[in-house]
PDB file of C-alpha atoms in Angstrom:
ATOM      1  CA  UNK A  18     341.598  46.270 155.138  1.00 47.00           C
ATOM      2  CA  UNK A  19     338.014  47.310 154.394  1.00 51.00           C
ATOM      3  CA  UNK A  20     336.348  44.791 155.927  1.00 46.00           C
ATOM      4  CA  UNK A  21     338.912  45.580 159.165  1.00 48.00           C
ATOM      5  CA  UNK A  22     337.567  49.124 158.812  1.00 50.00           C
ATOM      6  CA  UNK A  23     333.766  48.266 158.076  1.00 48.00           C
ATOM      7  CA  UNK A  24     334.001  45.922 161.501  1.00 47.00           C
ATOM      8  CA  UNK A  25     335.371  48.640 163.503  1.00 54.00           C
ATOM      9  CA  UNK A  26     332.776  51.457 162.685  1.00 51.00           C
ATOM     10  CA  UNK A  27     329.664  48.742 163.256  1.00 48.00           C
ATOM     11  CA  UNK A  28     327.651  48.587 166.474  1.00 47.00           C
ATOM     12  CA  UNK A  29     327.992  44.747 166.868  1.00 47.00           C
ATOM     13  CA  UNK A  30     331.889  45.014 167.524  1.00 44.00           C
ATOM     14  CA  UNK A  31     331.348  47.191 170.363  1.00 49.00           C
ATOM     15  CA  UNK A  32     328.739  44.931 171.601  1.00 49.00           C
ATOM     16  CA  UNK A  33     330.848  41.329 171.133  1.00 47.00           C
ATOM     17  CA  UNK A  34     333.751  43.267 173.406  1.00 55.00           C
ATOM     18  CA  UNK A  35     331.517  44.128 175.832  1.00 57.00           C
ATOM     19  CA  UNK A  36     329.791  40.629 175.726  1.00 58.00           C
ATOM     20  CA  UNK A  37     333.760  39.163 176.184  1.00 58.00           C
ATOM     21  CA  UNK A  38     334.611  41.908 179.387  1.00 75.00           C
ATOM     22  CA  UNK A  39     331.231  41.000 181.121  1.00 76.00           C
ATOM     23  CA  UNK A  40     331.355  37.441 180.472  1.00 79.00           C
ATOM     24  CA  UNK A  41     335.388  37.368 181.796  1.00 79.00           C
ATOM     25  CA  UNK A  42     334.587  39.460 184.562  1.00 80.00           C
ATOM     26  CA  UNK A  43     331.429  37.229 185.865  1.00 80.00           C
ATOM     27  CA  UNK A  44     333.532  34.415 185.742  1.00 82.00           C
ATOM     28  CA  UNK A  45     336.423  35.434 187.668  1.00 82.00           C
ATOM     29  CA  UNK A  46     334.237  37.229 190.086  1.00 84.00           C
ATOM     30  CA  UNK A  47     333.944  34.950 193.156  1.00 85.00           C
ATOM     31  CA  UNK A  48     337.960  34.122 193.117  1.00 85.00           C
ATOM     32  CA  UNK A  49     338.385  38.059 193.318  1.00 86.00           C
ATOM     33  CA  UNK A  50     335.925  38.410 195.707  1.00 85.00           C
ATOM     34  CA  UNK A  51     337.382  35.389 198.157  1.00 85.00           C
ATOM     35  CA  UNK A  52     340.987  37.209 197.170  1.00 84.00           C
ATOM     36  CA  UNK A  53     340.111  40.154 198.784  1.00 84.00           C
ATOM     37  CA  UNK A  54     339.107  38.881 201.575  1.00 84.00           C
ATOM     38  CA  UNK A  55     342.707  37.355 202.556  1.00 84.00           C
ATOM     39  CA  UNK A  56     343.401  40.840 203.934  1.00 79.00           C
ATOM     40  CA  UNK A  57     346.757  40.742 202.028  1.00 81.00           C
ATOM     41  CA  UNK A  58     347.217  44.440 201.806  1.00 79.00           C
ATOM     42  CA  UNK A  59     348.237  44.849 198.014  1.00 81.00           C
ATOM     43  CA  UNK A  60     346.276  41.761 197.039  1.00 82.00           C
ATOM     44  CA  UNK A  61     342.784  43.204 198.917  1.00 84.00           C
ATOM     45  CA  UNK A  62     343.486  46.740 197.212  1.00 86.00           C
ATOM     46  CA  UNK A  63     343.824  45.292 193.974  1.00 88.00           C
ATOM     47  CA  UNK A  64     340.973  42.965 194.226  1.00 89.00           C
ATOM     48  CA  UNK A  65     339.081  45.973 195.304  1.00 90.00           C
ATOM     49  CA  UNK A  66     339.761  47.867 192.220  1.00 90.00           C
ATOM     50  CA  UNK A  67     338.229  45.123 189.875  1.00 89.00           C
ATOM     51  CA  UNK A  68     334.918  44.653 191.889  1.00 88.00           C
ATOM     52  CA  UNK A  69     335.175  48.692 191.360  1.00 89.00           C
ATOM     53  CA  UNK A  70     335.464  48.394 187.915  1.00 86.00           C
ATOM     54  CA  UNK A  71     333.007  45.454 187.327  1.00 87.00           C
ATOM     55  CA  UNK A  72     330.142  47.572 189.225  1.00 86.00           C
ATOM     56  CA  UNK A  73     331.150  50.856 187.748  1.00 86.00           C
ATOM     57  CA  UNK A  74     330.579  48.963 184.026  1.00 84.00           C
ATOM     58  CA  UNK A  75     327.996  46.798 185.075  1.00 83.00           C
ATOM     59  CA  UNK A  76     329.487  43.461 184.845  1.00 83.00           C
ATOM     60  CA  UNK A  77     327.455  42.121 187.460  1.00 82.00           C
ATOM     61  CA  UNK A  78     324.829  42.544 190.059  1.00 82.00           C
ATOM     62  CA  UNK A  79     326.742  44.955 192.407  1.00 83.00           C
ATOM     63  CA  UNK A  80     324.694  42.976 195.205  1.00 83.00           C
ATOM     64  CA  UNK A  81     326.610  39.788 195.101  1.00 85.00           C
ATOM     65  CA  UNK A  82     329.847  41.979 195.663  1.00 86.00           C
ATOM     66  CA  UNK A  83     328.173  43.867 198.402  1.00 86.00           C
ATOM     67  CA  UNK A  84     328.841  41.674 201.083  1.00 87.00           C
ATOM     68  CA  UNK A  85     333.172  41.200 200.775  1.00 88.00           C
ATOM     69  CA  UNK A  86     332.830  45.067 200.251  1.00 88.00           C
ATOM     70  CA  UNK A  87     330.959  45.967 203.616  1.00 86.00           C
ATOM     71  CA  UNK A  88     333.491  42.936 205.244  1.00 86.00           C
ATOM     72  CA  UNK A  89     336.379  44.398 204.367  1.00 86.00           C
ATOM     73  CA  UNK A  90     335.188  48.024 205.705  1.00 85.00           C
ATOM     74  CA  UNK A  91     336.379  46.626 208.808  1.00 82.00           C
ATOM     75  CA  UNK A  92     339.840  45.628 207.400  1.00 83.00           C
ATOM     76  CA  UNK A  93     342.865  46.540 209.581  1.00 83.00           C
ATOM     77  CA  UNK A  94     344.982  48.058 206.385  1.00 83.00           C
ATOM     78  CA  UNK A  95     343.526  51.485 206.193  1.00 85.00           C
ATOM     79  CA  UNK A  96     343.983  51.491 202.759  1.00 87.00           C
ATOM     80  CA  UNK A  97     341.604  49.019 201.874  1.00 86.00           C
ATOM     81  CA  UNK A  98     338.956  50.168 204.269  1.00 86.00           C
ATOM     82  CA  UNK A  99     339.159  53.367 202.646  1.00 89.00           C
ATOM     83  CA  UNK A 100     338.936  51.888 199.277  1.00 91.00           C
ATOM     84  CA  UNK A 101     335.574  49.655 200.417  1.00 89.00           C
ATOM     85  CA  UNK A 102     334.248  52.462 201.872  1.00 88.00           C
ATOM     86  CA  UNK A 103     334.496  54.449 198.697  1.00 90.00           C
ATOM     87  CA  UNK A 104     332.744  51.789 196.673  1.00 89.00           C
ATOM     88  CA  UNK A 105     330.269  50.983 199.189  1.00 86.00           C
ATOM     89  CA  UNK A 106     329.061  54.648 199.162  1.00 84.00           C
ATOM     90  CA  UNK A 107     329.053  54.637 195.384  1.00 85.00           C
ATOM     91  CA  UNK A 108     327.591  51.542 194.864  1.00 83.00           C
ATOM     92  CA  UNK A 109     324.696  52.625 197.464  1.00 79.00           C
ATOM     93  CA  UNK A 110     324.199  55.815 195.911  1.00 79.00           C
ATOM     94  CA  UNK A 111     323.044  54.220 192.070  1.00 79.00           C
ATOM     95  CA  UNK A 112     321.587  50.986 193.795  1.00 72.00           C
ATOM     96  CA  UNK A 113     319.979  51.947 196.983  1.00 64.00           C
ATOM     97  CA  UNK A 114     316.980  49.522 196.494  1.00 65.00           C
ATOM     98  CA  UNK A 115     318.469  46.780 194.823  1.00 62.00           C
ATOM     99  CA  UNK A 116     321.146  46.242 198.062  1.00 57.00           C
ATOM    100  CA  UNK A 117     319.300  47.131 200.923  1.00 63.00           C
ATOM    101  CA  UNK A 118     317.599  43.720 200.147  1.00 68.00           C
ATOM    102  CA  UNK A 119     320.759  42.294 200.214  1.00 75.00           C
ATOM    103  CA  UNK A 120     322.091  44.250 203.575  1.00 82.00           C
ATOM    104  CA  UNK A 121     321.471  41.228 206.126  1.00 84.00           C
ATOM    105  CA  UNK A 122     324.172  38.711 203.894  1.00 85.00           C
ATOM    106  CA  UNK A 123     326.756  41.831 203.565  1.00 85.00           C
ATOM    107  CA  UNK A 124     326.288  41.775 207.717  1.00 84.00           C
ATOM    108  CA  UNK A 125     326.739  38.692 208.384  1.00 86.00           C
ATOM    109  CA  UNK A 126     329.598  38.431 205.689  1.00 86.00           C
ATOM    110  CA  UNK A 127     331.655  40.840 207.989  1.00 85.00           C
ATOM    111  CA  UNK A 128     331.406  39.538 211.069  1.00 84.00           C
ATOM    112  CA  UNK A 129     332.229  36.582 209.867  1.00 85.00           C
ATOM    113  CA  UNK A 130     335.533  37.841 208.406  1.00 85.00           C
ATOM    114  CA  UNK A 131     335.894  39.802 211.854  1.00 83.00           C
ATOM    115  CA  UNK A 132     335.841  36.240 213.126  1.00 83.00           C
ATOM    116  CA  UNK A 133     338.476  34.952 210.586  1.00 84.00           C
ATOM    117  CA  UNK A 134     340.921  38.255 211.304  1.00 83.00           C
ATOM    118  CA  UNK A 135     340.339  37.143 215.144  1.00 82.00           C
ATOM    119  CA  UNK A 136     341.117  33.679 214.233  1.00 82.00           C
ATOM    120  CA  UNK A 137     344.343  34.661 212.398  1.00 81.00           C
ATOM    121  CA  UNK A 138     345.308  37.609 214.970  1.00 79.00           C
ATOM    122  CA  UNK A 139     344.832  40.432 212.826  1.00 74.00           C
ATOM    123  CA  UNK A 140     343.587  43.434 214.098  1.00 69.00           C
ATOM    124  CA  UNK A 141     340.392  44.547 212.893  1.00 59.00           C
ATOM    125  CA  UNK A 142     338.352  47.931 212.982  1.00 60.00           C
ATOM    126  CA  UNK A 143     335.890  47.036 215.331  1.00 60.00           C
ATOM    127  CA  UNK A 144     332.862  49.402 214.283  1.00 69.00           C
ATOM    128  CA  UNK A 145     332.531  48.385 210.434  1.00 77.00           C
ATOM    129  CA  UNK A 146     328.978  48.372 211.166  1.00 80.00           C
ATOM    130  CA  UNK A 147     328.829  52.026 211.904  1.00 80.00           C
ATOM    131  CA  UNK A 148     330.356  53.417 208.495  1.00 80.00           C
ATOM    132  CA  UNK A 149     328.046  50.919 206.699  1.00 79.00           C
ATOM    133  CA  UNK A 150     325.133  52.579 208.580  1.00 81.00           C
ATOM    134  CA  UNK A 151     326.433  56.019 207.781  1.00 82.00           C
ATOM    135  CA  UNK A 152     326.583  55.431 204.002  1.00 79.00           C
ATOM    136  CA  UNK A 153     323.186  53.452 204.196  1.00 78.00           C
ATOM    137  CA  UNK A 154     321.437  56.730 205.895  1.00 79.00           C
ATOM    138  CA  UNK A 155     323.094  58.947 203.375  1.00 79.00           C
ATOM    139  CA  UNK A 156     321.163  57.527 200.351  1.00 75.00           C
ATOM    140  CA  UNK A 157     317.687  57.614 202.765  1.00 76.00           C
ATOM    141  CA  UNK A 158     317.511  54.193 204.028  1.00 76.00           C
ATOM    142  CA  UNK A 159     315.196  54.386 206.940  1.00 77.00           C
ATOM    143  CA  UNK A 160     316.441  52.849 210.603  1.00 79.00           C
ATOM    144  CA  UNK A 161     313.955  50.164 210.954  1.00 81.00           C
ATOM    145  CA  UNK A 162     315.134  48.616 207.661  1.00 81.00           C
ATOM    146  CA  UNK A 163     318.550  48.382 209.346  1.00 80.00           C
ATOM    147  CA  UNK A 164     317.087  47.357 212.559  1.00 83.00           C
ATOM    148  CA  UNK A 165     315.310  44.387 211.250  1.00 85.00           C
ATOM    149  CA  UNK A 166     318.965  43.208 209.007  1.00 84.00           C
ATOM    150  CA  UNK A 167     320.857  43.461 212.475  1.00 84.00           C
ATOM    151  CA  UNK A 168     317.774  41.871 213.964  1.00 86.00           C
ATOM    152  CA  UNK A 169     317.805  38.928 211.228  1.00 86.00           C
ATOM    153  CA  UNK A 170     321.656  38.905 211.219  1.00 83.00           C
ATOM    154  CA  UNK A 171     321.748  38.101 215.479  1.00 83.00           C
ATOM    155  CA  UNK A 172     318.432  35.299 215.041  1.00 84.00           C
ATOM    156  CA  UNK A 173     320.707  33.346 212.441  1.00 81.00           C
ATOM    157  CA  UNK A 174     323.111  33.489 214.978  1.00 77.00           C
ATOM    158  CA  UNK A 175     321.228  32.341 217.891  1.00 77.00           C
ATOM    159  CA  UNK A 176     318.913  29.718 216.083  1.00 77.00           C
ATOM    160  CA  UNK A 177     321.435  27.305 214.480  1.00 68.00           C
ATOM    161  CA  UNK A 178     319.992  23.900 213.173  1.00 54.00           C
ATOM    162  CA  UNK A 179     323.606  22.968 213.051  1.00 62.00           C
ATOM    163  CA  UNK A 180     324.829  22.780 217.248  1.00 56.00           C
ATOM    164  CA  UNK A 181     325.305  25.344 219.553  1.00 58.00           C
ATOM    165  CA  UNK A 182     325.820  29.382 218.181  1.00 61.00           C
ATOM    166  CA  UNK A 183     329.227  30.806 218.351  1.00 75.00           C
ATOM    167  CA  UNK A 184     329.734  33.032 220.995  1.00 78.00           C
ATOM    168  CA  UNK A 185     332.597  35.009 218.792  1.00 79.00           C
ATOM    169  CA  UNK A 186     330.293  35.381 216.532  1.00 78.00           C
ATOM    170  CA  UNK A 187     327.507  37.207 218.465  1.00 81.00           C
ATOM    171  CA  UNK A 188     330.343  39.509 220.827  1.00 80.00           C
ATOM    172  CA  UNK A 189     331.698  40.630 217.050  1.00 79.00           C
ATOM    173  CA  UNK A 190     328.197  41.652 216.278  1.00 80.00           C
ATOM    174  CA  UNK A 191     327.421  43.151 219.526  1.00 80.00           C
ATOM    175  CA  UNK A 192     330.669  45.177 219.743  1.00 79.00           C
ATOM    176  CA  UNK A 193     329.690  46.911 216.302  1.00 76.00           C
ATOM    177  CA  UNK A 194     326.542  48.268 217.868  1.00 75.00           C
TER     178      UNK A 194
END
């Protein structure tokens, strides 16, 4: 009973716990972050409350969840495009630097899942690109540094090593502009 009580007072039990969430949390990241991208409504929103969590404790980089987050601000249920919104903006706000680095991946990450909604005939909210651009101007990224992620995002596109560029692809990205 003392020793119980002597364990929960002391510094290093607070720190093993924490050491246990992050570790749990890094590992089940990517099969969140691929599970919210199904664009099953409750599935998306609940996926969508972890990545919250795990960037709100600081599980993980919030950049590697940056890109399914700015993908699925162009998700037909309105309640999940509300939801990535919301962590987009508050991710941006205590990590402006760090993701703005990142910002050409989280692009190209949703058009590609405006491909795959295409592909499965969902409906999707055509101008994701303009709420990301809204939320990246709020915390003072400049225009040119978007200009030159749209810029890298449509090169990609048109200078495959790997055949011919998908047309989908590049009328996505042009129909966000």
């Amino acid at each position: 009973s003392t020793l119980k009580y002597q364990r929960s007072k002391s510094f290093d039990a607070d720190t093993s716990s924490d050491a246990i969430s992050a570790a749990v949390a890094t590992r089940y990241l990517k099969i969140v972050l691929e599970t919210s991208l199904l664009e099953e409504k409750y599935d998306s929103c609940v996926s969508l409350k972890y990545i919250e969590l795990v960037i709100e404790f600081g599980y993980s980089n919030p950049a590697k969840c940056m890109p399914a987050v700015m993908a699925l601000s162009g998700s037909p249920h309105e309640n999940t495009r509300k939801l990535a919104l919301t962590i987009m903006d508050s991710a941006f706000a205590k990590n402006s630097s760090m993701l703005f680095s990142n910002l050409s991946s989280g692009i190209k990450c949703a058009v590609d899942h405006g491909k795959w909604l295409q592909d499965k005939g969902l409906s999707a909210k055509p101008l994701f690109l303009s709420t990301t651009q809204k939320a990246l101007l709020n915390v003072g990224m400049k225009q040119t540094k978007l200009f030159n992620s749209l810029k890298k995002v449509l090169t990609s596109y048109l200078v495959r090593s790997k055949g011919a560029f998908s047309k989908d692809h590049i009328i996505i990205f042009c129909s966000n502009l």
